[in-house]
Short mmCIF file of C-alpha atoms and ligand atoms in Angstrom, two decimals:
data_model
loop_
_atom_site.label_atom_id
_atom_site.label_comp_id
_atom_site.label_asym_id
_atom_site.label_seq_id
_atom_site.Cartn_x
_atom_site.Cartn_y
_atom_site.Cartn_z
CA UNK A 1 80.50 88.79 78.12
CA UNK A 2 84.02 87.18 78.33
CA UNK A 3 86.51 89.60 79.99
CA UNK A 4 86.85 91.40 83.36
CA UNK A 5 90.16 93.07 84.70
CA UNK A 6 90.83 94.06 88.15
CA UNK A 7 93.36 96.78 88.37
CA UNK A 8 94.82 98.55 91.36
CA UNK A 9 94.39 102.34 90.91
CA UNK A 10 97.11 103.40 93.51
CA UNK A 11 100.59 102.13 94.37
CA UNK A 12 99.69 98.47 95.16
CA UNK A 13 98.01 96.44 97.87
CA UNK A 14 94.56 97.89 97.20
CA UNK A 15 93.09 94.46 98.23
CA UNK A 16 92.97 93.07 94.66
CA UNK A 17 93.40 89.62 95.92
CA UNK A 18 90.19 89.87 97.82
CA UNK A 19 88.15 91.18 94.72
CA UNK A 20 89.44 88.61 92.33
CA UNK A 21 88.69 85.80 94.81
CA UNK A 22 85.20 87.28 95.12
CA UNK A 23 84.69 87.56 91.27
CA UNK A 24 86.24 84.27 90.48
CA UNK A 25 82.71 82.51 90.97
CA UNK A 26 81.44 84.25 87.94
CA UNK A 27 84.49 83.25 85.65
CA UNK A 28 86.05 80.20 83.93
CA UNK A 29 89.74 81.34 84.05
CA UNK A 30 91.70 83.70 86.33
CA UNK A 31 94.88 85.02 84.73
CA UNK A 32 98.03 86.74 86.16
CA UNK A 33 99.62 88.65 83.42
CA UNK A 34 102.37 90.92 84.66
CA UNK A 35 104.66 91.25 87.66
CA UNK A 36 106.06 88.43 89.67
CA UNK A 37 106.59 87.57 93.19
CA UNK A 38 106.86 91.11 94.22
CA UNK A 39 103.16 90.86 94.29
CA UNK A 40 101.42 89.81 97.57
CA UNK A 41 97.77 89.19 97.20
CA UNK A 42 95.69 88.27 100.27
CA UNK A 43 92.50 86.01 100.25
CA UNK A 44 90.73 85.44 103.42
CA UNK A 45 88.24 82.55 103.28
CA UNK A 46 86.66 80.13 105.68
CA UNK A 47 88.53 81.61 108.51
CA UNK A 48 91.92 81.10 106.94
CA UNK A 49 94.23 83.76 105.33
CA UNK A 50 96.23 82.91 102.39
CA UNK A 51 99.07 85.11 100.78
CA UNK A 52 99.70 84.56 97.09
CA UNK A 53 102.69 85.80 95.10
CA UNK A 54 102.64 84.16 91.56
CA UNK A 55 99.57 82.00 91.85
CA UNK A 56 96.16 83.64 90.59
CA UNK A 57 93.89 84.37 93.52
CA UNK A 58 91.21 82.14 91.77
CA UNK A 59 92.98 79.20 92.84
CA UNK A 60 90.70 78.49 95.75
CA UNK A 61 87.70 77.21 93.40
CA UNK A 62 89.06 73.96 91.87
CA UNK A 63 86.70 74.25 88.82
CA UNK A 64 88.38 77.39 87.80
CA UNK A 65 91.41 77.26 85.47
CA UNK A 66 94.29 79.51 86.77
CA UNK A 67 96.84 80.85 84.35
CA UNK A 68 100.32 82.63 84.77
CA UNK A 69 100.59 84.15 81.30
CA UNK A 70 103.58 85.39 79.23
CA UNK A 71 104.24 88.68 80.76
CA UNK A 72 104.89 87.37 84.45
CA UNK A 73 108.51 86.89 85.41
CA UNK A 74 108.73 83.61 87.23
CA UNK A 75 110.94 82.69 90.03
CA UNK A 76 110.67 78.84 89.94
CA UNK A 77 111.74 78.21 93.47
CA UNK A 78 109.21 80.64 94.80
CA UNK A 79 106.32 79.23 92.48
CA UNK A 80 107.11 75.73 93.61
CA UNK A 81 107.16 76.73 97.30
CA UNK A 82 103.83 78.40 96.87
CA UNK A 83 102.26 75.27 95.32
CA UNK A 84 103.54 73.23 98.23
CA UNK A 85 102.31 75.70 100.81
CA UNK A 86 98.81 75.68 99.25
CA UNK A 87 98.86 71.83 99.12
CA UNK A 88 99.84 71.56 102.73
CA UNK A 89 96.80 73.58 103.53
CA UNK A 90 94.47 71.49 101.33
CA UNK A 91 94.36 73.57 98.22
CA UNK A 92 95.21 71.43 95.36
CA UNK A 93 97.29 72.73 92.45
CA UNK A 94 97.42 70.40 89.46
CA UNK A 95 96.24 70.99 86.00
CA UNK A 96 94.20 73.87 87.14
CA UNK A 97 97.39 75.92 86.91
CA UNK A 98 98.95 76.62 83.74
CA UNK A 99 102.23 78.61 83.36
CA UNK A 100 103.34 80.15 80.11
CA UNK A 101 106.36 78.85 78.39
CA UNK A 102 106.95 82.40 77.10
CA UNK A 103 107.26 83.74 80.84
CA UNK A 104 110.80 84.77 81.62
CA UNK A 105 112.64 83.07 84.41
CA UNK A 106 114.32 84.84 87.45
CA UNK A 107 117.79 83.45 88.19
CA UNK A 108 120.21 84.01 91.10
CA UNK A 109 122.11 86.84 89.12
CA UNK A 110 118.72 88.91 89.06
CA UNK A 111 118.70 88.76 92.96
CA UNK A 112 122.30 89.99 93.10
CA UNK A 113 121.54 92.88 90.66
CA UNK A 114 118.43 93.87 92.48
CA UNK A 115 120.41 94.08 95.75
CA UNK A 116 123.37 96.08 94.18
CA UNK A 117 121.17 98.49 92.07
CA UNK A 118 118.22 99.01 94.23
CA UNK A 119 119.98 101.46 96.62
CA UNK A 120 121.75 103.64 93.83
CA UNK A 121 119.05 104.51 91.53
CA UNK A 122 116.98 107.73 91.10
CA UNK A 123 119.08 110.63 92.12
CA UNK A 124 119.84 109.69 95.64
CA UNK A 125 116.57 108.07 96.70
CA UNK A 126 116.30 104.23 96.63
CA UNK A 127 113.32 102.71 94.83
CA UNK A 128 113.09 100.46 97.65
CA UNK A 129 112.31 97.33 95.49
CA UNK A 130 110.92 94.14 97.06
CA UNK A 131 114.34 92.50 96.09
CA UNK A 132 112.76 89.69 94.18
CA UNK A 133 114.81 90.15 91.09
CA UNK A 134 111.77 91.52 89.13
CA UNK A 135 113.45 94.67 87.56
CA UNK A 136 116.70 92.97 86.49
CA UNK A 137 114.60 90.07 84.82
CA UNK A 138 112.49 92.52 82.95
CA UNK A 139 115.67 94.30 81.91
CA UNK A 140 117.18 91.05 80.48
CA UNK A 141 114.00 90.25 78.72
CA UNK A 142 113.96 93.57 76.86
CA UNK A 143 117.73 93.40 76.37
CA UNK A 144 117.30 89.75 75.02
CA UNK A 145 120.80 88.77 75.08
CA UNK A 146 120.73 87.37 78.56
CA UNK A 147 117.19 86.18 78.75
CA UNK A 148 115.73 82.75 79.39
CA UNK A 149 112.07 81.88 78.98
CA UNK A 150 110.45 79.08 80.94
CA UNK A 151 110.34 77.11 77.63
CA UNK A 152 114.19 77.24 77.18
CA UNK A 153 114.60 75.15 80.27
CA UNK A 154 113.56 72.11 78.27
CA UNK A 155 115.76 72.80 75.33
CA UNK A 156 118.98 70.92 74.69
CA UNK A 157 121.21 74.12 74.77
CA UNK A 158 119.97 75.13 78.05
CA UNK A 159 123.23 74.03 80.09
CA UNK A 160 125.10 76.03 77.35
CA UNK A 161 123.05 79.00 77.79
CA UNK A 162 123.48 79.05 81.59
CA UNK A 163 127.28 78.73 81.36
CA UNK A 164 127.37 81.64 78.76
CA UNK A 165 125.15 83.92 80.76
CA UNK A 166 126.78 83.08 84.17
CA UNK A 167 130.26 83.96 82.53
CA UNK A 168 128.77 87.36 81.55
CA UNK A 169 127.01 88.19 84.78
CA UNK A 170 130.04 87.18 86.94
CA UNK A 171 132.06 89.71 84.84
CA UNK A 172 129.44 92.34 85.30
CA UNK A 173 128.80 91.78 88.96
CA UNK A 174 132.48 92.00 89.45
CA UNK A 175 132.41 95.63 88.28
CA UNK A 176 130.59 96.77 91.38
CA UNK A 177 133.76 97.30 93.19
CA UNK A 178 132.44 99.77 95.85
CA UNK A 179 129.55 97.44 96.84
CA UNK A 180 129.43 94.52 99.03
CA UNK A 181 131.37 91.93 97.07
CA UNK A 182 128.91 90.00 95.12
CA UNK A 183 128.90 86.34 95.24
CA UNK A 184 130.57 84.51 92.33
CA UNK A 185 127.88 82.54 90.62
CA UNK A 186 128.35 78.78 89.85
CA UNK A 187 126.94 77.90 86.37
CA UNK A 188 126.86 74.06 86.93
CA UNK A 189 124.97 74.54 90.38
CA UNK A 190 122.59 76.78 88.77
CA UNK A 191 122.09 74.48 85.85
CA UNK A 192 121.45 71.50 88.04
CA UNK A 193 119.06 73.36 90.23
CA UNK A 194 117.04 74.83 87.45
CA UNK A 195 116.82 71.43 85.60
CA UNK A 196 115.19 69.98 88.63
CA UNK A 197 112.76 72.85 88.83
CA UNK A 198 111.86 72.41 85.25
CA UNK A 199 111.00 68.72 85.86
CA UNK A 200 108.74 69.80 88.65
CA UNK A 201 107.01 72.48 86.75
CA UNK A 202 106.65 70.50 83.54
CA UNK A 203 102.90 69.51 84.14
CA UNK A 204 101.93 72.97 84.31
CA UNK A 205 103.94 74.57 81.35
CA UNK A 206 101.95 75.40 78.25
CA UNK A 207 101.41 77.84 75.59
CA UNK A 208 98.96 80.10 77.35
CA UNK A 209 98.67 82.67 74.84
CA UNK A 210 97.08 79.95 72.49
CA UNK A 211 95.04 78.68 75.43
CA UNK A 212 93.71 82.08 76.32
CA UNK A 213 92.89 83.10 72.60
CA UNK A 214 90.97 79.91 72.17
CA UNK A 215 89.08 80.54 75.37
CA UNK A 216 88.33 84.18 74.60
CA UNK A 217 87.05 83.31 71.11
CA UNK A 218 84.89 80.51 72.55
CA UNK A 219 83.21 82.92 74.92
CA UNK A 220 84.81 81.71 78.06
CA UNK A 221 84.57 84.13 80.96
CA UNK A 222 88.24 85.29 81.84
CA UNK A 223 89.18 87.39 84.88
CA UNK A 224 92.44 89.23 84.68
CA UNK A 225 94.20 89.82 88.05
CA UNK A 226 96.50 92.98 87.95
CA UNK A 227 99.45 93.10 90.31
CA UNK A 228 100.92 96.25 91.87
CA UNK A 229 98.94 99.41 91.10
CA UNK A 230 98.56 101.79 87.99
CA UNK A 231 100.86 104.44 89.77
CA UNK A 232 103.60 101.75 89.73
CA UNK A 233 103.25 101.50 85.93
CA UNK A 234 106.74 101.52 84.25
CA UNK A 235 105.39 103.89 81.43
CA UNK A 236 102.64 105.88 83.02
CA UNK A 237 103.36 105.75 86.67
CA UNK A 238 105.67 107.75 89.02
CA UNK A 239 108.85 106.76 87.19
CA UNK A 240 111.43 105.83 88.30
CA UNK A 241 109.71 104.90 91.52
CA UNK A 242 107.77 102.24 89.75
CA UNK A 243 107.91 98.50 88.98
CA UNK A 244 109.27 97.17 85.69
CA UNK A 245 106.00 96.17 84.00
CA UNK A 246 102.80 97.77 82.88
CA UNK A 247 100.67 97.46 85.95
CA UNK A 248 98.02 99.81 84.83
CA UNK A 249 95.01 98.51 82.91
CA UNK A 250 96.98 99.09 79.62
CA UNK A 251 99.17 96.06 80.42
CA UNK A 252 96.39 93.42 80.29
CA UNK A 253 96.66 92.72 76.65
CA UNK A 254 100.44 92.71 76.31
CA UNK A 255 101.00 90.57 79.32
CA UNK A 256 98.14 88.03 78.63
CA UNK A 257 98.19 88.06 74.76
CA UNK A 258 94.38 88.56 74.77
CA UNK A 259 93.35 91.67 72.72
CA UNK A 260 91.25 94.46 74.31
CA UNK A 261 88.35 93.72 72.57
CA UNK A 262 87.66 90.69 74.82
CA UNK A 263 88.09 92.86 77.95
CA UNK A 264 84.75 94.37 78.35
CA UNK A 265 84.61 95.42 82.16
CA UNK A 266 87.48 96.88 84.21
CA UNK A 267 87.10 97.13 87.95
CA UNK A 268 89.40 99.83 89.55
CA UNK A 269 90.54 98.92 92.98
CA UNK A 270 91.22 101.52 95.61
CA UNK A 271 91.68 101.72 99.28
CA UNK A 272 89.48 104.40 101.05
CA UNK A 273 92.81 106.02 101.69
CA UNK A 274 96.29 105.64 100.21
CA UNK A 275 99.41 103.68 100.94
CA UNK A 276 102.78 103.22 99.46
CA UNK A 277 105.71 100.80 100.09
CA UNK A 278 109.14 101.89 99.11
CA UNK A 279 110.52 105.26 97.81
CA UNK A 280 108.99 108.06 95.65
CA UNK A 281 106.80 111.02 96.05
CA UNK A 282 103.54 110.64 97.86
CA UNK A 283 101.75 113.97 98.03
CA UNK A 284 98.87 112.83 100.53
CA UNK A 285 101.36 111.11 102.97
CA UNK A 286 100.61 111.57 106.62
CA UNK A 287 104.02 111.03 108.26
CA UNK A 288 102.31 111.67 111.68
CA UNK A 289 99.55 110.40 114.06
CA UNK A 290 96.98 110.01 111.51
CA UNK A 291 99.27 108.09 109.36
CA UNK A 292 100.23 105.76 112.33
CA UNK A 293 96.53 105.32 113.16
CA UNK A 294 95.83 104.10 109.68
CA UNK A 295 98.77 101.83 109.64
CA UNK A 296 97.79 100.31 112.84
CA UNK A 297 94.21 99.92 112.15
CA UNK A 298 94.69 98.76 108.57
CA UNK A 299 97.59 96.51 109.50
CA UNK A 300 99.57 98.23 106.81
CA UNK A 301 102.62 96.16 106.59
CA UNK A 302 103.82 94.76 103.24
CA UNK A 303 102.59 91.34 102.41
CA UNK A 304 105.86 90.28 100.99
CA UNK A 305 108.50 92.34 102.83
CA UNK A 306 106.73 93.18 105.92
CA UNK A 307 107.90 96.81 105.48
CA UNK A 308 105.59 99.35 107.21
CA UNK A 309 103.62 101.08 104.41
CA UNK A 310 103.53 104.65 104.13
CA UNK A 311 99.95 105.90 104.77
CA UNK A 312 98.02 108.84 103.79
CA UNK A 313 94.65 110.43 102.66
CA UNK A 314 92.72 109.46 99.47
CA UNK A 315 94.37 111.23 96.58
CA UNK A 316 91.46 111.85 93.96
CA UNK A 317 93.72 113.59 91.51
CA UNK A 318 96.00 110.50 91.22
CA UNK A 319 92.83 107.98 91.28
CA UNK A 320 91.14 109.95 88.48
CA UNK A 321 94.10 109.76 86.35
CA UNK A 322 94.63 105.99 86.89
CA UNK A 323 90.93 105.36 86.55
CA UNK A 324 91.13 107.05 83.15
CA UNK A 325 94.42 105.39 82.15
CA UNK A 326 93.09 102.05 83.01
CA UNK A 327 89.57 102.37 81.48
CA UNK A 328 87.99 101.56 84.83
CA UNK A 329 84.23 101.29 84.48
CA UNK A 330 83.43 101.12 88.14
CA UNK A 331 85.41 101.26 91.57
CA UNK A 332 85.84 98.71 94.37
CA UNK A 333 86.50 100.82 97.43
CA UNK A 334 88.45 98.71 100.00
CA UNK A 335 89.33 98.91 103.68
CA UNK A 336 86.60 101.61 104.39
CA UNK A 337 86.43 100.09 107.99
CA UNK A 338 90.00 101.31 108.58
CA UNK A 339 88.67 104.95 108.70
CA UNK A 340 85.93 104.43 111.23
CA UNK A 341 87.51 106.10 114.24
CA UNK A 342 88.82 109.32 112.73
CA UNK A 343 86.83 112.54 113.58
CA UNK A 344 87.52 113.99 110.24
CA UNK A 345 88.88 112.79 106.81
CA UNK A 346 90.58 114.62 104.07
CA UNK A 347 90.38 113.99 100.32
CA UNK A 348 92.86 115.56 97.98
CA UNK A 349 90.76 117.32 95.18
CA UNK A 350 93.61 119.15 93.40
CA UNK A 351 97.18 120.01 93.54
CA UNK A 352 98.79 123.23 93.72
CA UNK A 353 102.02 123.47 91.55
CA UNK A 354 104.14 126.72 91.03
CA UNK A 355 101.17 128.73 92.47
CA UNK A 356 98.71 127.15 90.00
CA UNK A 357 95.85 124.80 90.94
CA UNK A 358 95.57 121.75 88.80
CA UNK A 359 93.86 118.43 88.67
CA UNK A 360 96.30 117.07 86.19
CA UNK A 361 98.84 114.43 87.33
CA UNK A 362 102.37 115.51 86.80
CA UNK A 363 104.52 113.23 84.57
CA UNK A 364 107.65 113.80 86.36
CA UNK A 365 108.42 112.48 89.77
CA UNK A 366 110.13 115.78 90.86
CA UNK A 367 107.02 117.84 89.98
CA UNK A 368 104.79 115.28 91.86
CA UNK A 369 107.28 115.99 94.86
CA UNK A 370 106.69 119.54 94.73
CA UNK A 371 102.94 119.63 94.65
CA UNK A 372 101.01 120.90 97.56
CA UNK A 373 97.73 118.82 97.96
CA UNK A 374 94.54 120.88 98.18
CA UNK A 375 92.12 119.19 100.62
CA UNK A 376 88.43 118.95 101.39
CA UNK A 377 87.63 118.04 104.78
CA UNK A 378 84.64 115.65 105.46
CA UNK A 379 83.34 114.65 108.97
CA UNK A 380 84.17 111.07 109.90
CA UNK A 381 81.34 108.69 110.91
CA UNK A 382 83.05 107.38 113.94
CA UNK A 383 81.14 104.14 114.07
CA UNK A 384 82.05 100.45 113.46
CA UNK A 385 80.89 99.19 109.88
CA UNK A 386 82.54 95.87 109.59
CA UNK A 387 79.18 94.05 109.99
CA UNK A 388 77.30 96.27 107.64
CA UNK A 389 76.15 94.20 104.36
CA UNK A 390 73.96 96.82 102.67
CA UNK A 391 74.83 100.20 101.19
CA UNK A 392 71.96 101.89 102.72
CA UNK A 393 72.89 100.62 106.21
CA UNK A 394 76.23 102.46 106.14
CA UNK A 395 76.18 105.63 108.17
CA UNK A 396 75.06 108.66 106.38
CA UNK A 397 78.44 110.53 106.67
CA UNK A 398 80.18 107.39 105.39
CA UNK A 399 78.00 107.28 102.31
CA UNK A 400 78.71 110.99 101.87
CA UNK A 401 82.50 110.23 102.04
CA UNK A 402 82.13 107.57 99.42
CA UNK A 403 79.82 109.67 97.13
CA UNK A 404 82.23 112.43 97.19
CA UNK A 405 85.12 110.16 96.41
CA UNK A 406 83.28 108.67 93.53
CA UNK A 407 82.43 111.86 91.89
CA UNK A 408 85.94 113.22 92.19
CA UNK A 409 87.29 110.06 90.59
CA UNK A 410 84.42 110.19 87.93
CA UNK A 411 83.32 106.47 88.39
CA UNK A 412 80.58 104.87 90.16
CA UNK A 413 81.24 102.54 93.08
CA UNK A 414 80.17 99.09 92.62
CA UNK A 415 81.75 97.25 95.63
CA UNK A 416 82.67 98.59 99.11
CA UNK A 417 84.76 96.38 101.45
CA UNK A 418 84.32 96.69 105.16
CA UNK A 419 86.77 93.90 106.36
CA UNK A 420 89.11 91.47 104.91
CA UNK A 421 86.66 88.38 104.70
CA UNK A 422 84.92 87.61 101.48
CA UNK A 423 81.62 87.99 103.52
CA UNK A 424 82.53 91.65 104.64
CA UNK A 425 81.54 93.03 101.31
CA UNK A 426 78.78 95.40 100.09
CA UNK A 427 77.65 95.19 96.48
CA UNK A 428 76.23 98.79 96.07
CA UNK A 429 73.55 98.10 93.56
CA UNK A 430 71.90 95.24 95.30
P1 GDP B 501 96.64 93.21 97.00
O1 GDP B 501 98.17 93.10 96.83
O2 GDP B 501 96.07 94.28 96.28
O3 GDP B 501 95.92 91.95 96.91
O4 GDP B 501 96.39 93.74 98.60
P2 GDP B 501 97.18 92.93 99.99
O5 GDP B 501 96.80 91.63 100.26
O6 GDP B 501 98.57 93.33 99.85
O7 GDP B 501 96.76 94.04 101.10
C1 GDP B 501 95.44 94.16 101.43
C2 GDP B 501 95.15 93.78 102.83
O8 GDP B 501 94.10 94.20 103.46
C3 GDP B 501 95.18 92.34 103.08
O9 GDP B 501 95.75 92.03 104.45
C4 GDP B 501 93.66 92.06 103.17
O10 GDP B 501 93.33 90.92 104.01
C5 GDP B 501 93.10 93.43 103.86
N1 GDP B 501 91.87 93.62 103.40
C6 GDP B 501 91.11 93.55 102.36
N2 GDP B 501 90.00 94.19 102.41
C7 GDP B 501 89.90 94.57 103.59
C8 GDP B 501 88.91 95.55 104.36
O11 GDP B 501 87.85 95.97 103.58
N3 GDP B 501 89.18 95.92 105.50
C9 GDP B 501 90.28 95.55 106.15
N4 GDP B 501 90.34 95.98 107.53
N5 GDP B 501 91.30 94.90 105.51
C10 GDP B 501 91.04 94.26 104.35
P1 IMO B 502 100.80 93.91 94.88
O1 IMO B 502 100.44 93.15 93.62
C1 IMO B 502 102.88 97.44 96.64
C2 IMO B 502 106.68 98.45 94.82
C3 IMO B 502 107.96 98.25 95.67
C4 IMO B 502 108.93 99.31 95.06
C5 IMO B 502 108.52 99.40 93.73
C6 IMO B 502 109.58 98.53 92.75
O2 IMO B 502 100.78 93.16 96.23
O3 IMO B 502 99.88 95.07 94.95
P2 IMO B 502 109.96 95.98 92.41
O4 IMO B 502 110.44 94.83 93.36
O5 IMO B 502 108.63 95.66 91.76
O6 IMO B 502 111.05 96.31 91.48
O7 IMO B 502 109.64 97.10 93.43
O8 IMO B 502 107.18 98.71 93.61
N1 IMO B 502 105.92 97.30 94.65
C7 IMO B 502 104.69 97.11 95.24
N2 IMO B 502 104.13 97.85 96.20
N3 IMO B 502 102.28 96.23 96.17
C8 IMO B 502 102.94 95.48 95.15
O9 IMO B 502 102.29 94.39 94.74
C9 IMO B 502 104.34 95.78 94.78
N4 IMO B 502 104.97 95.18 93.96
C10 IMO B 502 106.14 96.14 93.78
O10 IMO B 502 107.74 98.40 97.04
O11 IMO B 502 108.66 100.60 95.79
MG1 MG B 503 99.85 93.27 97.92
#
């Protein structure tokens, strides 16, 4: 029974960190396999709140091996900072963290490019990236000519590579004449800085693909921690308002190097409503009192950028699509307590597009922008549930909401979360 993956089925921030922390107990290894420091995963344990960007949410159990696999893009400064921050709060990060020598490295030019291109894309609407250099680094990875992997930092020709790429990037950045003048990048300073990072990271750098294959073949229990959400998947999400990696379930194997045959359980994580940070269509968005209430009650502000998250009703059309795409076996429904005070709740059960009712999720962002959500209205339960620990102790109307949601998505609910703490969790079948 080796592999479980935890995948966000919306636009990110579904509380994957909480679920991974919870499931870590039953696993030997926890793996981040895509994305980078655009992710912000929150773990609340022992009265302390931790925000993780690159380090797997399994790090709080010292006997568990954490792995940052090949498909992740690594900003060494941010990773070292995270290691230090954890250390200062009593969480030791040593040999229990391995980082792939194949992971691509984020450089200062990637930040410049993210800043310059973010606002220009997508026919007038900004993607609203996290400005962490993620897209530009993945672009260089696929383009190959200007890419640097973590293992390259230890090679003899690293200085030469930095000089060569800096020259090219400075020429390219100078082309953005109408933009705020980009800084000129200094190859020598970058080289010195990254050599120092390389020295500090050395104890963690390994061939994680080989490590994970050995572990999978030996029957070790591996937990794969998705970042972002399936609707942000570069191939299957709401392109171009997506991130630059395969953030749905289909990305687990490519990012980690572990074949699908070793992943036999997929947990699809959803909020009991929907949020989105950044630009792009969002059919069930409530840019009104309801949205403001959800934002306030759910503290819906970006973990990474602190931007207010856009809030809206649960979209069962989108979640059904991503549950299928990600191969979700079961659902974890999170932040259910946030809906406690609302007198009635809506679930989007279908879209109307060009006068036709459909439950298909459109492949083009412009079509998604044009859909009219068709809602079903359910009564709210208007009762606090944060202290409930057993499914049958939830109010009847609350269970009716969950059961409807589950039926529409087409997956059973295995976990319900009623608060940020590890303890505030209901295992449905127990
Ligand atoms: P992730 O990126 O998917 O790991 O999610 P984030 O950490 O960005 O956002 C989830 C937020 O919801 C965090 O602040 C969590 O502490 C919080 N949270 C998790 N589960 C619950 C819950 O059931 N109820 C409430 N009220 N907050 C929760
Ligand atoms: P976690 O793992 C929510 C969004 C950004 C932007 C788009 C592209 O915490 O769920 P990028 O910087 O990746 O190029 O930005 O993707 N985005 C996220 N939204 N949660 C995340 O991660 C996100 N990571 C990226 O807001 O719209
Ligand atoms: Mg997050």
